[in-house]
Protein backbone atom coordinates (compact mmCIF):
# COMPACT_ATOMS: atom_id res chain seq x y z
CA MET A 1 30.51 -33.03 -14.12
CA PRO A 2 27.25 -31.72 -16.29
CA PHE A 3 28.04 -28.03 -16.80
CA SER A 4 27.50 -25.73 -14.98
CA GLU A 5 26.74 -21.81 -14.04
CA GLU A 6 30.33 -21.75 -12.23
CA ASP A 7 32.05 -23.39 -15.30
CA TRP A 8 30.04 -20.66 -17.88
CA LYS A 9 31.32 -17.98 -14.99
CA LYS A 10 34.96 -19.29 -15.77
CA LEU A 11 35.02 -19.05 -19.58
CA LYS A 12 33.50 -15.87 -19.75
CA ASP A 13 36.42 -14.48 -17.41
CA LEU A 14 39.07 -16.41 -19.76
CA GLY A 15 37.39 -14.82 -22.89
CA LEU A 16 37.34 -10.86 -21.80
CA LYS A 17 41.94 -11.67 -21.76
CA SER A 18 43.02 -10.88 -24.72
CA GLY A 19 46.73 -12.76 -23.32
CA LEU A 20 47.90 -15.27 -21.58
CA TYR A 21 50.96 -15.72 -20.34
CA LEU A 22 51.93 -20.18 -20.99
CA SER A 23 51.06 -21.51 -17.82
CA GLU A 24 47.72 -19.53 -18.05
CA ALA A 25 47.37 -20.71 -21.42
CA ARG A 26 48.05 -23.96 -20.81
CA LYS A 27 45.71 -24.28 -17.76
CA ALA A 28 42.67 -22.52 -20.48
CA LEU A 29 43.38 -24.60 -23.22
CA ASP A 30 42.98 -28.25 -19.84
CA PHE A 31 39.68 -26.29 -19.11
CA PHE A 32 38.34 -25.85 -22.31
CA ILE A 33 39.66 -29.17 -23.98
CA ALA A 34 37.70 -31.00 -20.65
CA LEU A 35 34.88 -29.69 -21.30
CA LYS A 36 32.23 -32.19 -23.30
CA PRO A 37 30.16 -30.95 -26.14
CA ASP A 38 26.87 -32.85 -24.58
CA ASP A 39 27.05 -30.90 -21.34
CA LEU A 40 27.60 -27.81 -22.90
CA ALA A 41 24.72 -28.44 -25.71
CA GLU A 42 22.34 -29.61 -22.65
CA TRP A 43 23.56 -26.80 -20.99
CA PHE A 44 22.86 -23.87 -23.76
CA GLN A 45 19.22 -25.57 -24.39
CA SER A 46 18.70 -25.05 -20.12
CA VAL A 47 18.82 -21.37 -20.96
CA THR A 48 17.69 -20.49 -24.42
CA SER A 49 15.95 -21.79 -26.95
CA PRO A 50 17.20 -24.92 -29.06
CA LEU A 51 17.88 -22.89 -32.44
CA ALA A 52 19.92 -20.41 -30.15
CA ALA A 53 21.76 -23.87 -28.67
CA SER A 54 22.42 -24.81 -31.68
CA TYR A 55 24.04 -21.90 -33.89
CA LEU A 56 25.87 -20.88 -30.33
CA LEU A 57 27.25 -25.06 -30.26
CA SER A 58 28.84 -24.20 -34.17
CA LEU A 59 30.18 -20.99 -32.31
CA TRP A 60 32.24 -22.98 -29.67
CA SER A 61 33.00 -25.04 -32.14
CA ARG A 62 34.70 -22.54 -34.61
CA PHE A 63 36.16 -21.56 -31.07
CA LEU A 64 38.01 -25.45 -30.17
CA GLY A 65 39.19 -25.73 -33.85
CA TYR A 66 41.69 -22.96 -32.76
CA VAL A 67 42.15 -24.67 -29.64
CA ARG A 68 43.24 -27.53 -30.49
CA GLU A 69 45.58 -25.64 -33.41
CA MET A 70 47.42 -24.11 -29.45
CA GLU A 71 47.11 -27.59 -28.85
CA SER A 72 49.02 -29.38 -31.68
CA LEU A 73 51.90 -26.15 -31.36
CA TRP A 74 52.50 -27.14 -27.46
CA PRO A 75 55.49 -29.17 -27.70
CA GLU A 76 57.53 -26.38 -30.14
CA LEU A 77 56.31 -23.49 -27.47
CA GLU A 78 57.88 -25.69 -24.63
CA LYS A 79 60.95 -26.12 -26.69
CA GLY A 80 61.21 -22.46 -27.27
CA SER A 81 60.38 -22.09 -30.52
CA PRO A 82 59.91 -18.39 -32.51
CA GLN A 83 57.46 -19.74 -35.04
CA ALA A 84 55.22 -21.48 -33.14
CA CYS A 85 55.17 -18.59 -30.39
CA LYS A 86 54.03 -16.43 -33.35
CA LEU A 87 51.53 -18.55 -34.30
CA TYR A 88 50.29 -19.12 -30.83
CA LYS A 89 49.88 -15.54 -30.77
CA SER A 90 47.56 -15.11 -33.96
CA TYR A 91 45.80 -18.11 -32.52
CA TRP A 92 44.90 -16.97 -29.70
CA ARG A 93 43.84 -13.50 -30.44
CA ALA A 94 41.36 -15.71 -32.83
CA ALA A 95 40.27 -17.76 -29.98
CA CYS A 96 39.55 -15.07 -27.75
CA GLN A 97 38.14 -13.15 -30.57
CA ALA A 98 35.54 -16.44 -31.32
CA LEU A 99 34.65 -17.03 -27.91
CA ASN A 100 34.03 -13.40 -26.68
CA LYS A 101 31.30 -13.12 -29.56
CA MET A 102 30.05 -17.04 -28.97
CA ILE A 103 29.65 -15.06 -24.75
CA ARG A 104 27.63 -12.09 -26.16
CA GLU A 105 25.60 -14.36 -28.17
CA ALA A 106 24.72 -16.72 -25.76
CA GLU A 107 24.03 -14.04 -23.06
CA LEU A 108 21.75 -12.06 -25.47
CA ARG A 109 19.62 -15.28 -25.89
CA MET A 110 19.29 -16.69 -22.58
CA ARG A 111 16.12 -16.73 -20.97
CA PRO A 112 15.83 -14.71 -17.17
CA LYS A 113 15.45 -16.78 -14.89
CA LEU A 114 12.61 -15.70 -12.95
CA ARG A 115 11.43 -15.30 -9.74
CA VAL A 116 7.95 -15.06 -8.64
CA THR A 117 7.24 -13.58 -4.98
CA LEU A 118 2.90 -12.91 -4.32
CA LEU A 119 3.36 -9.55 -2.60
CA GLY A 120 -0.64 -9.47 -2.09
CA PHE A 121 -3.89 -9.93 -3.48
CA GLY A 122 -7.13 -8.59 -3.56
CA GLU A 123 -10.81 -9.85 -5.26
CA ILE A 124 -9.68 -9.24 -8.76
CA THR A 125 -5.97 -9.32 -8.74
CA ARG A 126 -3.12 -10.84 -7.46
CA VAL A 127 0.11 -8.19 -7.11
CA LEU A 128 3.69 -10.05 -7.94
CA ASP A 129 7.06 -9.27 -7.77
CA LEU A 130 8.91 -10.93 -11.92
CA GLU A 131 11.93 -10.29 -10.42
CA GLY A 132 14.62 -11.01 -13.69
CA SER A 133 11.71 -10.37 -15.73
CA PRO A 134 12.54 -7.74 -18.99
CA LEU A 135 10.10 -5.30 -17.02
CA ASP A 136 10.88 -5.41 -13.94
CA LEU A 137 13.19 -2.28 -14.88
CA TRP A 138 11.25 -0.38 -16.43
CA CYS A 139 12.31 2.78 -18.49
CA ASP A 140 10.31 6.00 -17.27
CA SER A 141 10.01 7.18 -21.17
CA GLU A 142 9.33 10.20 -19.94
CA THR A 143 12.68 10.38 -17.14
CA GLY A 144 14.71 7.70 -18.88
CA LYS A 145 15.73 6.74 -15.84
CA PRO A 146 14.74 2.49 -15.03
CA VAL A 147 12.01 1.66 -12.13
CA ARG A 148 11.13 -1.28 -10.60
CA MET A 149 7.82 -2.74 -11.88
CA VAL A 150 5.66 -4.94 -9.49
CA PHE A 151 2.58 -6.66 -12.10
CA LYS A 152 -0.85 -6.70 -10.77
CA LYS A 153 -2.39 -10.45 -12.85
CA MET A 154 -6.03 -9.05 -13.32
CA LEU A 155 -8.40 -12.17 -14.46
CA PRO A 156 -8.53 -13.42 -17.83
CA PHE A 157 -10.67 -10.98 -20.06
CA PRO A 158 -12.83 -12.59 -22.36
CA SER A 159 -11.30 -11.33 -25.49
CA ARG A 160 -8.48 -9.06 -27.14
CA GLU A 161 -10.76 -5.83 -27.63
CA ALA A 162 -11.85 -6.47 -23.45
CA ALA A 163 -8.54 -6.67 -21.84
CA GLU A 164 -7.36 -3.53 -24.46
CA TYR A 165 -10.57 -1.56 -23.09
CA HIS A 166 -9.34 -2.40 -20.39
CA ALA A 167 -6.16 -1.44 -20.43
CA TYR A 168 -6.50 2.06 -21.63
CA TRP A 169 -9.12 3.35 -19.05
CA TYR A 170 -6.20 2.44 -16.77
CA LEU A 171 -3.63 4.12 -18.22
CA GLU A 172 -6.65 7.21 -19.09
CA TYR A 173 -7.25 6.89 -14.77
CA ASN A 174 -3.32 7.46 -13.33
CA ARG A 175 -2.99 10.62 -15.91
CA LEU A 176 -5.30 11.85 -15.10
CA LEU A 177 -4.79 11.52 -11.54
CA ARG A 178 -2.05 12.49 -12.18
CA ASP A 179 -1.99 15.32 -14.76
CA LYS A 180 -5.25 16.54 -14.40
CA VAL A 181 -6.00 16.13 -10.92
CA GLY A 182 -2.78 15.95 -9.38
CA VAL A 183 -2.76 12.88 -6.82
CA GLU A 184 0.93 11.66 -7.51
CA VAL A 185 0.66 7.64 -7.89
CA PRO A 186 3.33 5.40 -9.01
CA PRO A 187 4.79 4.87 -12.43
CA PHE A 188 2.32 2.73 -14.31
CA ASP A 189 2.33 0.82 -17.43
CA VAL A 190 0.14 -2.33 -19.03
CA ARG A 191 1.05 -5.46 -20.93
CA ILE A 192 -1.03 -7.67 -22.86
CA ALA A 193 -0.91 -11.55 -23.17
CA GLY A 194 -2.21 -13.22 -25.65
CA LYS A 195 -4.43 -12.32 -29.00
CA GLY A 196 -7.27 -14.63 -28.48
CA PRO A 197 -9.84 -15.53 -29.75
CA GLY A 198 -10.15 -17.08 -26.00
CA PRO A 199 -9.03 -14.88 -22.72
CA VAL A 200 -6.42 -13.25 -22.44
CA THR A 201 -4.15 -11.65 -19.56
CA VAL A 202 -4.35 -8.22 -18.85
CA TYR A 203 -0.73 -6.82 -16.08
CA MET A 204 -1.05 -3.61 -15.12
CA LEU A 205 2.35 -2.44 -14.02
CA GLN A 206 3.14 -0.41 -11.49
CA GLY A 207 5.70 0.98 -9.57
CA ARG A 208 7.11 -0.89 -6.63
CA ILE A 209 6.72 0.44 -3.49
CA ASP A 210 8.98 -0.48 -0.38
CA PRO A 211 6.64 -2.15 1.93
CA GLU A 212 7.97 0.13 5.16
CA ARG A 213 6.30 2.87 3.43
CA VAL A 214 2.86 1.23 2.44
CA CYS A 215 0.09 2.62 4.76
CA VAL A 216 -0.47 -0.52 6.99
CA GLY A 217 0.93 -3.40 9.11
CA ARG A 218 3.92 -2.18 11.07
CA PHE A 219 3.34 1.48 9.62
CA LEU A 220 -0.47 0.99 10.96
CA GLU A 221 0.02 -0.69 14.47
CA ARG A 222 3.02 2.32 15.48
CA LEU A 223 0.45 5.41 14.79
CA THR A 224 0.32 7.61 17.19
CA SER A 225 -2.98 10.04 18.06
CA THR A 226 -0.64 13.46 16.51
CA SER A 227 1.01 10.90 13.81
CA ALA A 228 -2.73 9.49 12.97
CA ALA A 229 -3.46 13.12 12.37
CA ILE A 230 -1.14 14.50 10.75
CA LEU A 231 -0.97 11.15 8.15
CA TYR A 232 -5.72 11.34 7.56
CA ARG A 233 -5.27 15.34 7.27
CA MET A 234 -2.77 14.86 4.14
CA ILE A 235 -5.79 12.20 2.61
CA LEU A 236 -7.95 14.18 3.47
CA LYS A 237 -6.14 17.11 1.14
CA GLU A 238 -5.47 14.10 -1.44
CA TYR A 239 -9.76 13.41 -1.38
CA GLY A 240 -10.71 17.67 -1.50
CA LYS A 241 -8.51 17.52 -4.94
CA VAL A 242 -10.96 14.68 -6.50
CA TYR A 243 -13.96 16.58 -5.00
CA ASN A 244 -12.80 19.75 -6.80
CA PHE A 245 -11.62 18.01 -10.37
CA ASN A 246 -15.42 16.84 -10.46
CA LYS A 247 -16.17 19.99 -9.24
CA ARG A 248 -15.10 21.16 -11.99
CA HIS A 249 -15.84 19.05 -14.70
CA ALA A 250 -19.22 18.54 -13.64
CA ARG A 251 -20.62 19.92 -16.64
CA GLU A 252 -18.81 18.23 -19.00
CA GLY A 253 -20.08 14.76 -16.66
CA ILE A 254 -17.24 13.83 -15.52
CA GLN A 255 -16.01 12.53 -12.05
CA ILE A 256 -13.73 10.22 -11.01
CA GLY A 257 -13.80 8.34 -8.46
CA ILE A 258 -11.59 6.66 -5.57
CA ASP A 259 -11.25 3.61 -3.05
CA GLY A 260 -9.77 5.65 0.52
CA GLN A 261 -9.09 3.47 2.44
CA ILE A 262 -5.67 3.29 4.80
CA PRO A 263 -4.23 0.73 2.79
CA ASN A 264 -4.63 2.48 -0.50
CA TRP A 265 -1.90 4.99 0.23
CA ALA A 266 2.16 5.29 0.51
CA ILE A 267 4.70 7.77 2.39
CA ARG A 268 6.78 9.34 -0.01
CA GLU A 269 9.49 10.33 1.40
CA PHE A 270 9.07 8.53 4.26
CA LYS A 271 11.88 8.94 7.67
CA GLY A 272 11.18 5.47 8.89
CA SER A 273 9.09 6.11 11.73
CA ALA A 274 5.41 6.23 11.83
CA GLU A 275 5.62 8.08 14.69
CA THR A 276 7.59 11.21 13.50
CA LEU A 277 5.30 12.54 10.54
CA THR A 278 5.38 16.19 10.47
CA GLY A 279 3.20 16.58 7.17
CA ASN A 280 5.31 17.28 4.78
CA GLU A 281 6.40 13.68 3.19
CA GLY A 282 3.76 13.47 0.95
CA LEU A 283 1.04 10.55 -0.54
CA ILE A 284 1.33 8.00 -3.30
CA TYR A 285 -2.01 6.76 -4.26
CA LEU A 286 -2.03 2.99 -5.27
CA ASP A 287 -4.63 1.16 -6.03
CA THR A 288 -5.77 2.26 -9.65
CA THR A 289 -5.91 -1.36 -10.56
CA VAL A 290 -9.85 -1.07 -11.83
CA PRO A 291 -10.13 2.58 -13.05
CA MET A 292 -12.78 4.92 -11.26
CA ILE A 293 -14.52 6.81 -14.21
CA ARG A 294 -17.42 8.47 -14.39
CA ILE A 295 -19.00 9.83 -17.71
CA GLU A 296 -21.96 10.94 -17.52
CA GLY A 297 -22.96 8.87 -14.50
CA ARG A 298 -22.18 5.73 -16.55
CA ASP A 299 -18.62 3.82 -15.28
CA VAL A 300 -16.55 3.33 -18.02
CA ILE A 301 -15.69 -0.22 -16.56
CA SER A 302 -18.73 -2.40 -15.71
CA PRO A 303 -19.62 -3.53 -12.35
CA GLU A 304 -19.59 -6.77 -13.59
CA ILE A 305 -14.86 -6.96 -13.27
CA TYR A 306 -15.92 -7.43 -9.45
CA LEU A 307 -18.13 -10.29 -9.98
CA GLN A 308 -16.33 -12.87 -12.88
CA THR A 309 -14.81 -14.52 -9.31
CA LEU A 310 -18.66 -15.32 -8.09
CA PRO A 311 -20.65 -18.45 -9.99
CA SER A 312 -23.63 -17.88 -12.33
CA PHE A 313 -26.22 -17.79 -9.54
CA ALA A 314 -24.14 -15.15 -6.77
CA ARG A 315 -23.78 -12.89 -9.54
CA ARG A 316 -27.90 -12.65 -10.39
CA LEU A 317 -28.64 -12.58 -6.68
CA ILE A 318 -26.28 -9.25 -6.18
CA LYS A 319 -27.37 -7.73 -9.17
CA ALA A 320 -31.19 -8.14 -6.86
CA LEU A 321 -29.51 -6.89 -4.09
CA ASN A 322 -27.65 -4.08 -5.66
CA LEU A 323 -25.03 -4.42 -3.75
CA ASP A 324 -23.24 -4.27 -7.26
CA LYS A 325 -23.87 -0.31 -7.19
CA GLU A 326 -24.05 0.40 -3.90
CA VAL A 327 -20.28 -1.05 -2.81
CA LEU A 328 -19.62 0.83 -6.22
CA ASN A 329 -20.45 3.82 -5.53
CA ARG A 330 -19.12 4.46 -2.40
CA TYR A 331 -16.15 5.16 -3.93
CA TYR A 332 -17.63 8.92 -5.68
CA ASN A 333 -19.50 10.18 -2.72
CA PHE A 334 -16.56 11.93 -0.41
CA ARG A 335 -18.86 12.10 2.99
CA THR A 336 -18.90 7.56 2.19
CA ILE A 337 -15.19 7.56 1.49
CA MET A 338 -14.38 9.21 4.85
CA LEU A 339 -17.20 7.14 6.46
CA ASP A 340 -15.01 3.62 4.86
CA PHE A 341 -11.44 4.99 5.74
CA VAL A 342 -12.71 5.43 9.30
CA SER A 343 -14.37 2.36 10.01
CA ASN A 344 -11.74 0.55 8.34
CA PHE A 345 -9.65 1.56 11.65
CA ILE A 346 -12.35 -1.08 13.46
CA VAL A 347 -11.36 -3.61 10.67
CA ARG A 348 -7.85 -2.80 11.24
CA HIS A 349 -7.49 -2.93 15.43
CA ARG A 350 -7.09 0.36 15.65
CA PRO A 351 -10.73 1.72 17.45
CA ASP A 352 -8.78 3.85 19.78
CA LEU A 353 -8.45 6.16 16.75
CA VAL A 354 -11.45 6.11 15.34
CA PRO A 355 -13.06 8.90 17.77
CA LEU A 356 -10.23 11.31 16.76
CA LEU A 357 -10.24 10.00 12.37
CA ILE A 358 -14.33 11.10 13.40
CA GLU A 359 -13.28 14.75 14.74
CA LEU A 360 -11.32 15.24 12.10
CA SER A 361 -13.83 13.74 9.00
CA ASN A 362 -16.30 16.50 10.37
CA GLU A 363 -14.30 19.41 10.66
CA ALA A 364 -13.48 17.94 7.01
CA LEU A 365 -17.31 18.14 6.17
CA PHE A 366 -17.47 21.85 7.27
CA SER A 367 -13.94 23.14 5.43
CA ILE A 368 -13.11 20.91 2.66
CA PHE A 369 -16.84 19.92 1.52
CA TRP A 370 -19.61 22.99 2.85
CA GLN A 371 -20.80 23.01 -0.36
CA GLU A 372 -22.43 19.87 -0.18
CA ASN A 373 -24.04 20.58 3.73
CA TRP A 374 -22.97 16.98 4.71
CA PRO A 375 -24.41 16.68 8.31
CA PRO A 376 -22.03 15.46 10.26
CA ILE A 377 -20.20 11.52 11.30
CA THR A 378 -21.02 9.87 13.96
CA TRP A 379 -19.84 7.19 16.26
CA GLU A 380 -22.95 4.96 15.98
CA GLU A 381 -22.91 5.41 12.02
CA VAL A 382 -19.65 4.77 11.88
CA GLN A 383 -19.84 1.04 13.82
CA ARG A 384 -23.42 0.85 11.68
CA TYR A 385 -21.63 1.15 8.64
CA TYR A 386 -18.42 -0.99 10.07
CA LYS A 387 -20.83 -3.98 10.24
CA LYS A 388 -22.29 -3.84 6.93
CA ASP A 389 -19.11 -3.87 5.11
CA VAL A 390 -17.85 -6.68 7.24
CA PHE A 391 -21.62 -8.47 7.06
CA ILE A 392 -20.97 -7.42 2.55
CA TRP A 393 -17.26 -8.85 3.04
CA ARG A 394 -18.32 -12.22 3.92
CA PHE A 395 -21.20 -12.62 2.25
CA TRP A 396 -19.02 -11.91 -0.17
CA ARG A 397 -16.64 -14.65 0.39
CA SER A 398 -18.90 -17.12 1.33
CA LEU A 399 -20.47 -17.13 -2.18
CA ARG A 400 -16.68 -17.11 -3.74
CA LEU A 401 -16.33 -20.03 -2.10
CA LEU A 402 -19.55 -21.72 -2.07
CA GLY A 403 -18.63 -21.72 -6.34
CA GLY A 404 -15.29 -23.27 -5.88
CA LYS A 405 -15.16 -26.86 -7.72
CA ARG A 406 -15.23 -30.02 -6.30
CA VAL A 407 -15.04 -28.69 -2.21
CA LYS A 408 -15.13 -31.32 0.02
CA TYR A 409 -18.31 -30.88 2.64
CA ILE A 410 -16.46 -31.02 5.99
CA ALA A 411 -13.80 -28.06 4.11
CA LEU A 412 -16.75 -26.03 3.46
CA PHE A 413 -18.29 -25.78 6.42
CA THR A 414 -15.18 -25.60 7.95
CA GLU A 415 -13.80 -22.53 5.64
CA LEU A 416 -17.64 -21.11 6.35
CA TYR A 417 -17.23 -21.24 9.58
CA ARG A 418 -13.76 -19.70 9.70
CA ILE A 419 -15.10 -16.84 7.48
CA TRP A 420 -18.45 -15.58 9.50
CA THR A 421 -16.27 -15.91 13.35
CA LYS A 422 -12.52 -15.17 12.62
CA PRO A 423 -11.42 -11.43 12.50
CA ILE A 424 -11.18 -10.62 8.02
CA PHE A 425 -7.49 -9.04 9.50
């Protein structure tokens, strides 16, 4: 039988014991002697590098030397020879030390068994849970506490410099939101894979949030009018924090944008029921992958990042229609952010809550944002915005589809039909 994970566990259990009765020792020696070096070598190579496997086998060979010495003493041990018993004990101690060293060295070098789970995806990212990665339990540099992380894999950057530039502003955006604006974000970090030249991959690390706490799916389905009003008032306060930061830093020319749609928020202290919100649970903002920062009216991250998945002809068309700027501008205008939030409830199949959300939005226009003198939001305006937003989404997806490689015509028309006729969520 090939060497297996169960054999490794048994070997480790034996290695932890500093002494055994003769009956137990006989079973242990039989187990060690029965292990075939070739099987062990094959297993080491499957869990470590070839160089590490060679080193571990040398340690195993040293250990087997002691085992053979003990095996040669066995006839005298059975006769009760005091001298043989003394030699056996010394060999067993040396064998235990050699075995434990091999176990420690192997554990240090073993490749983690990586389990990849796709948690979600957006236009430019894939959200991955990499269980078994050295970074899936990340240590917070400020608190020293381990944090389970998810990995937001970006589309490849053309160079190391471009990747580092985006990574810098990603960290800066999270710090600004957390430290200057007062909007809570999950623990964050970044890793860059590849030195270039050529495409470089960036992984945005973010503290893993229990899906039950994210304001989407079942959570959204179970919202009542009362709990929806409580939740939206909590979110409006977060909008107000960003708005006030922008007002304070207007002379410096610094602005922060936010994609305030409902799925981008999670409840910090969730009690397990969307119907029982009190307003004191606190919120966590999740969508920080693309840094929305403007300095002197210019985005620190080019809108081009949103166009990477489109074919070249589609990029030119999007720019000609100014759709890239229109989509990006909405994240800096808080009346439009509220329009976007409210219309998203139609997309998410909760149009019954829209009149209430419009009323609360208009309350905020005359309290939090009163200095802007913005006109009230109406039901007709929400419907127009919803239809336009859905059109942009379908148009964008269609352009991406047309840019696909070797798409069969029947499959192409079938997918286009689905995009333009089926609900987008």
